[in-house]
Coordinates of C-alpha atoms in Angstrom, one line a residue:
M1 CA 43.5 125.7 133.5
K2 CA 43.1 125.1 129.8
I3 CA 39.4 126.3 130.1
R4 CA 40.8 129.5 131.8
G5 CA 43.2 130.1 129.3
A6 CA 40.7 129.7 126.4
G7 CA 38.7 132.4 128.2
V8 CA 41.7 134.7 128.0
V9 CA 42.4 134.1 124.4
L10 CA 38.9 134.6 123.6
A11 CA 39.0 138.1 125.8
V12 CA 41.8 139.0 124.1
L13 CA 40.3 138.3 120.5
L14 CA 37.1 140.1 121.4
S15 CA 39.1 143.2 122.6
A16 CA 40.6 143.7 119.1
V17 CA 37.3 143.8 117.4
P18 CA 36.3 147.3 116.5
G19 CA 33.6 148.7 118.5
G20 CA 31.9 149.9 115.7
F21 CA 31.9 146.4 114.3
V22 CA 30.2 145.0 117.3
A23 CA 27.7 147.9 117.5
A24 CA 26.8 147.1 113.6
Q25 CA 26.4 143.6 114.4
N26 CA 23.6 144.3 117.2
F27 CA 22.1 147.3 115.5
P28 CA 19.4 148.0 116.0
A29 CA 18.2 146.3 119.5
R30 CA 15.8 148.9 120.2
L31 CA 13.7 151.8 119.1
V32 CA 15.3 154.1 116.5
R33 CA 14.4 157.9 116.4
I34 CA 14.2 160.1 113.3
V35 CA 13.9 163.8 114.1
S36 CA 12.3 165.8 111.7
S37 CA 11.0 169.5 111.6
A38 CA 7.3 170.8 111.4
P39 CA 4.9 167.9 110.7
G40 CA 3.4 167.9 107.1
N41 CA 5.9 169.2 105.0
L42 CA 7.7 167.3 102.2
S43 CA 10.6 166.5 104.5
D44 CA 8.3 165.1 107.2
I45 CA 6.3 163.0 104.7
M46 CA 9.6 161.6 103.4
A47 CA 10.8 160.8 106.8
R48 CA 8.0 158.7 107.6
I49 CA 8.2 156.9 104.3
V50 CA 11.8 156.0 105.2
A51 CA 10.7 155.2 109.1
Q52 CA 8.1 152.8 107.7
E53 CA 10.7 150.9 105.4
L54 CA 13.3 150.8 108.2
T55 CA 10.9 149.5 110.6
K56 CA 9.9 146.7 108.1
A57 CA 13.6 145.7 107.7
W58 CA 14.8 146.0 111.0
G59 CA 12.0 144.4 113.1
Q60 CA 12.3 147.3 115.4
P61 CA 10.1 150.3 115.8
V62 CA 11.5 153.6 113.9
I63 CA 9.4 156.6 114.8
V64 CA 9.6 160.2 113.5
E65 CA 9.7 162.9 115.9
N66 CA 9.0 166.5 115.1
R67 CA 10.3 169.8 116.5
A68 CA 9.0 173.0 116.1
N69 CA 11.7 174.1 113.4
A70 CA 15.0 173.0 111.7
M71 CA 17.2 174.7 113.9
I72 CA 15.8 173.0 117.2
A73 CA 16.1 169.5 115.7
H74 CA 19.4 170.3 114.3
E75 CA 20.2 170.9 118.1
A76 CA 18.6 167.8 119.7
V77 CA 20.4 165.4 117.5
A78 CA 24.0 167.1 117.4
K79 CA 23.6 166.4 121.2
A80 CA 22.4 163.0 121.0
V81 CA 24.4 160.1 121.6
P82 CA 26.1 158.8 118.4
D83 CA 25.2 155.4 118.4
G84 CA 22.9 155.3 115.5
Y85 CA 19.7 155.6 117.4
T86 CA 18.9 159.0 117.0
L87 CA 19.0 160.1 113.4
M88 CA 17.5 163.2 111.5
F89 CA 15.9 163.8 108.2
V90 CA 17.3 167.0 106.7
S91 CA 16.4 169.2 104.0
D92 CA 17.6 172.8 102.3
S93 CA 17.5 174.4 105.9
F94 CA 20.1 172.0 106.8
V95 CA 22.5 173.4 104.0
G96 CA 21.6 176.9 105.4
S97 CA 22.2 176.5 108.9
Q98 CA 25.7 177.7 109.3
F99 CA 24.8 181.0 107.8
M100 CA 22.0 181.7 110.2
G101 CA 21.9 183.9 113.2
D102 CA 25.2 183.3 115.2
A103 CA 26.3 180.4 113.0
R104 CA 26.3 178.0 115.9
F105 CA 25.8 175.0 113.6
R106 CA 28.5 173.2 111.4
P107 CA 26.6 170.7 109.3
L108 CA 29.8 168.9 108.2
E109 CA 31.4 169.1 111.4
E110 CA 28.4 168.0 113.8
F111 CA 27.1 165.5 111.6
S112 CA 27.6 162.3 109.5
A113 CA 26.1 162.0 106.1
V114 CA 24.2 158.6 105.9
S115 CA 22.3 158.8 102.5
L116 CA 20.3 161.4 100.3
V117 CA 17.2 159.9 100.0
A118 CA 15.9 162.1 96.9
L119 CA 16.4 165.6 95.2
S120 CA 13.2 167.7 94.7
P121 CA 13.7 170.4 91.8
S122 CA 11.6 173.4 91.8
V123 CA 9.4 175.0 89.1
L124 CA 9.9 178.7 88.0
V125 CA 6.4 180.2 87.8
V126 CA 5.0 183.5 87.1
S127 CA 1.6 185.4 87.2
S128 CA -0.8 184.2 84.5
T129 CA -0.9 188.2 83.5
L130 CA 3.0 188.7 83.6
P131 CA 3.6 189.2 79.5
V132 CA 6.6 186.6 79.5
N133 CA 6.8 183.1 78.6
S134 CA 10.5 182.1 79.0
V135 CA 13.2 182.4 81.4
K136 CA 14.8 184.7 78.7
A137 CA 11.8 187.1 78.6
L138 CA 11.5 187.4 82.3
V139 CA 15.3 188.2 82.6
A140 CA 14.5 191.1 80.0
L141 CA 11.5 192.2 81.9
A142 CA 13.2 192.3 85.2
K143 CA 16.2 194.4 83.8
A144 CA 13.6 196.8 82.0
R145 CA 11.9 197.3 85.2
P146 CA 14.6 197.1 88.2
G147 CA 13.1 196.4 91.5
Q148 CA 9.7 196.5 90.4
L149 CA 8.7 192.8 90.2
N150 CA 8.6 190.8 93.5
F151 CA 8.9 187.1 94.1
G152 CA 7.3 185.2 97.1
S153 CA 8.9 182.7 99.1
S154 CA 8.8 180.6 102.3
T155 CA 11.3 180.9 105.1
N156 CA 14.7 182.2 105.1
G157 CA 17.1 179.7 103.7
S158 CA 14.6 177.6 101.8
T159 CA 15.1 176.7 98.2
S160 CA 12.2 179.0 97.2
H161 CA 14.3 182.0 98.9
T162 CA 17.6 181.1 98.0
A163 CA 16.9 179.7 94.3
M164 CA 15.7 183.1 93.4
E165 CA 18.2 185.0 95.0
L166 CA 20.7 182.9 92.9
F167 CA 18.6 183.8 89.9
N168 CA 18.7 187.5 90.7
A169 CA 22.7 187.0 90.9
M170 CA 23.2 185.0 87.8
A171 CA 20.9 187.1 85.5
G172 CA 21.8 190.6 87.0
V173 CA 18.5 191.4 87.8
K174 CA 16.6 192.5 91.0
I175 CA 13.4 190.7 91.7
V176 CA 12.5 191.7 95.3
R177 CA 11.4 189.1 97.9
V178 CA 8.4 188.9 99.8
A179 CA 8.4 186.5 102.5
Y180 CA 5.3 184.1 103.3
R181 CA 4.8 181.8 106.2
G182 CA 5.0 178.7 103.7
N183 CA 5.1 177.7 99.9
A184 CA 1.4 177.4 99.8
Q185 CA 0.7 180.8 100.6
A186 CA 3.4 181.9 98.3
I187 CA 2.2 180.6 95.1
S188 CA -1.3 182.1 96.3
A189 CA 0.0 185.2 96.3
V190 CA 1.3 184.8 92.5
I191 CA -2.2 183.4 91.6
G192 CA -3.5 186.7 93.4
G193 CA -1.2 189.1 92.1
E194 CA 0.6 190.3 95.1
V195 CA 3.9 189.1 93.7
Q196 CA 4.7 188.0 90.1
V197 CA 7.3 185.3 90.3
A198 CA 8.3 182.4 92.6
M199 CA 10.0 178.9 92.5
Q200 CA 7.9 176.4 93.9
T201 CA 8.0 172.8 94.7
V202 CA 6.6 170.4 91.6
P203 CA 3.6 169.2 93.8
I204 CA 2.5 172.5 95.0
A205 CA 3.0 173.9 91.3
T206 CA 1.7 171.5 89.0
P207 CA -2.3 171.9 90.2
Q208 CA -2.2 175.7 89.7
I209 CA -0.1 175.3 86.2
K210 CA -2.6 173.0 85.0
A211 CA -5.6 175.0 86.1
G212 CA -3.9 177.7 84.1
K213 CA -3.7 180.0 87.4
V214 CA 0.1 180.6 86.8
K215 CA 2.7 180.1 84.0
A216 CA 5.6 177.6 84.2
L217 CA 8.6 178.8 82.5
A218 CA 11.5 176.3 83.7
V219 CA 12.7 173.7 86.1
T220 CA 15.5 174.1 88.4
S221 CA 17.4 170.8 87.8
P222 CA 20.3 170.6 85.9
Q223 CA 18.8 168.6 83.3
P224 CA 15.3 168.4 82.0
S225 CA 13.0 166.3 84.7
A226 CA 10.3 163.7 84.2
L227 CA 8.9 165.4 87.3
A228 CA 7.9 168.6 85.3
P229 CA 7.7 167.0 81.7
G230 CA 8.1 169.5 78.6
L231 CA 9.9 172.3 80.7
P232 CA 13.3 173.7 79.7
T233 CA 15.7 174.1 82.6
V234 CA 16.8 177.5 84.0
A235 CA 20.2 176.4 83.2
A236 CA 19.5 176.7 79.5
T237 CA 19.4 180.0 79.7
L238 CA 21.6 180.7 82.9
P239 CA 24.5 178.0 82.2
G240 CA 25.3 176.6 85.8
F241 CA 22.0 177.1 87.4
E242 CA 20.9 174.4 89.9
A243 CA 18.7 174.8 92.9
Q244 CA 17.1 171.5 94.4
S245 CA 15.9 170.6 97.6
L246 CA 18.0 168.0 99.3
L247 CA 16.1 165.2 101.4
G248 CA 18.4 162.9 103.4
V249 CA 19.4 161.3 106.6
V250 CA 22.1 162.3 108.9
A251 CA 23.6 161.0 112.2
P252 CA 25.5 162.6 114.9
T253 CA 29.1 163.0 114.4
G254 CA 31.0 159.9 116.0
T255 CA 28.4 157.2 114.8
P256 CA 30.4 154.1 114.2
G257 CA 31.1 153.9 110.5
P258 CA 29.6 150.3 110.2
V259 CA 26.3 151.4 111.7
V260 CA 26.2 154.3 109.3
S261 CA 26.8 152.0 106.6
Q262 CA 24.1 149.6 107.5
I263 CA 21.6 152.2 107.8
H264 CA 22.8 153.5 104.3
Q265 CA 22.3 150.0 102.8
D266 CA 18.8 149.7 104.1
I267 CA 17.5 153.0 103.0
A268 CA 19.1 152.4 99.6
R269 CA 17.4 149.2 99.4
A270 CA 14.0 150.6 100.3
V271 CA 14.6 153.4 97.7
R272 CA 15.1 151.2 94.8
G273 CA 12.0 149.2 95.4
A274 CA 9.3 149.9 93.1
E275 CA 6.5 151.1 95.5
V276 CA 9.0 153.3 97.6
R277 CA 10.1 155.1 94.3
E278 CA 6.7 155.6 93.0
R279 CA 5.8 157.2 96.3
I280 CA 8.9 159.2 96.3
I281 CA 8.3 160.6 92.7
A282 CA 4.6 161.4 93.3
L283 CA 5.7 163.6 96.1
G284 CA 7.6 165.7 93.2
A285 CA 11.1 164.2 94.0
Q286 CA 13.8 162.0 92.4
P287 CA 14.7 159.0 94.4
V288 CA 18.5 158.4 94.9
G289 CA 19.6 156.6 98.0
N290 CA 23.5 157.3 97.5
A291 CA 26.4 156.3 99.9
P292 CA 27.4 158.4 102.7
E293 CA 30.5 159.6 100.9
E294 CA 28.5 160.6 97.9
F295 CA 26.0 162.4 100.1
T296 CA 28.8 164.1 102.0
A297 CA 30.2 165.5 98.6
V298 CA 26.5 166.6 97.5
L299 CA 26.4 168.5 101.0
K300 CA 29.9 170.1 100.4
M301 CA 28.9 171.6 97.0
A302 CA 25.5 172.8 98.1
I303 CA 27.1 174.6 100.9
G304 CA 29.9 175.9 99.1
R305 CA 27.4 177.5 96.5
L306 CA 25.3 179.1 99.2
D307 CA 28.7 180.6 100.6
K308 CA 29.7 182.0 97.4
L309 CA 26.3 183.3 97.0
I310 CA 26.0 185.0 100.1
R311 CA 29.8 186.5 99.9
Q312 CA 28.7 187.8 96.4
T313 CA 25.6 189.3 97.2
G314 CA 25.8 190.1 101.1
L315 CA 22.3 187.9 101.3
K316 CA 21.2 187.5 105.2
L317 CA 19.5 184.4 106.1
D318 CA 19.0 185.3 109.8

C-alpha cells in the first residue's frame, strides 16, 4: 500500500510539472530541421553554420532543408508541430511577407522569435562614371534629374529593394527600380551602365569597389561599420536611415518557452565563439545572438518601418 501511495504522489507531482519544462529536459531527442529558402544565398550559408554548431552542441543531427522560395518555407514551418524540431532561418523577406500578395502570413503571430543571429548592412554603390562621390551629391543629382536615374535590386521585398525605396522617400527623390534575379546581376548592371545605383551586400560590393568598377558612397547601418571601413553612413545625410538584413531563427508559434530558450542559449553560445564570429564577419554580417524578446522587438521595429514606408509611398511588394 505504501508503494502504491508513493506512486500516486509521484504521478501527482509529475502532473504539476509544466509540459514545456519536460520537453526542454528531453530536447533534442532526435533530428532537428532548419528550413531555409533557396540554397547558396547568405541566409542559407548562415543557416548551415548554425546547424553545424547546434549538431556539435546537442549530439543530434541538425540539418538544413531548402525550399524554392521564402514564402514556401514560411508555409511549411508555420504548419509544423510546434515542438522545436522544425525551425526556420529567416532574412529580410520574413519582414516583408505580411505585405506580399494576399498577405496570408503574419510573422509575429505565426512564429516565435528564437534568436537574431546576425545583422548584415548594405553598401550604397554607384556607377564609376556617375559624377557623384557622396550621398549628398547623389541626392542633388537625383533631384536635378527626376526619374532619369535607375537602381538595380533583387527580388521584391529584399533589402536591396526596400532600402532604395526608403532612400527615395527620405531624400525626396525618384530613382527608378529595375529588378534583377539576384544581387550579383544587379551589381553587374551597375558595372555595365544599365543602372546607376544599387544597395548591395558587403561581400558582393567589396570586390567591385576595390577593383574600381563601382564607387561606394555609404553604409546602411545606423553607425559606421567595421564591415565597410572608412565609409560614412547614409544616416549622416538622411538622419534616421537604417536598412540592414535580419538573419535569425524562428519557431512555430506554440513552441514551449523552455525549448525556445534552450535553442537561443545554444545559438548565442556558438555566435560568441571566436571561430563562428570570424566566419559570420567574413560573410559581411555582424554577429548578434540576442534573446527571443530582443529579436521580437527588432522584428516589430523592422515591420513597423516597412509598414510606414508602404503607407507613405504606396509601395507594392507583390
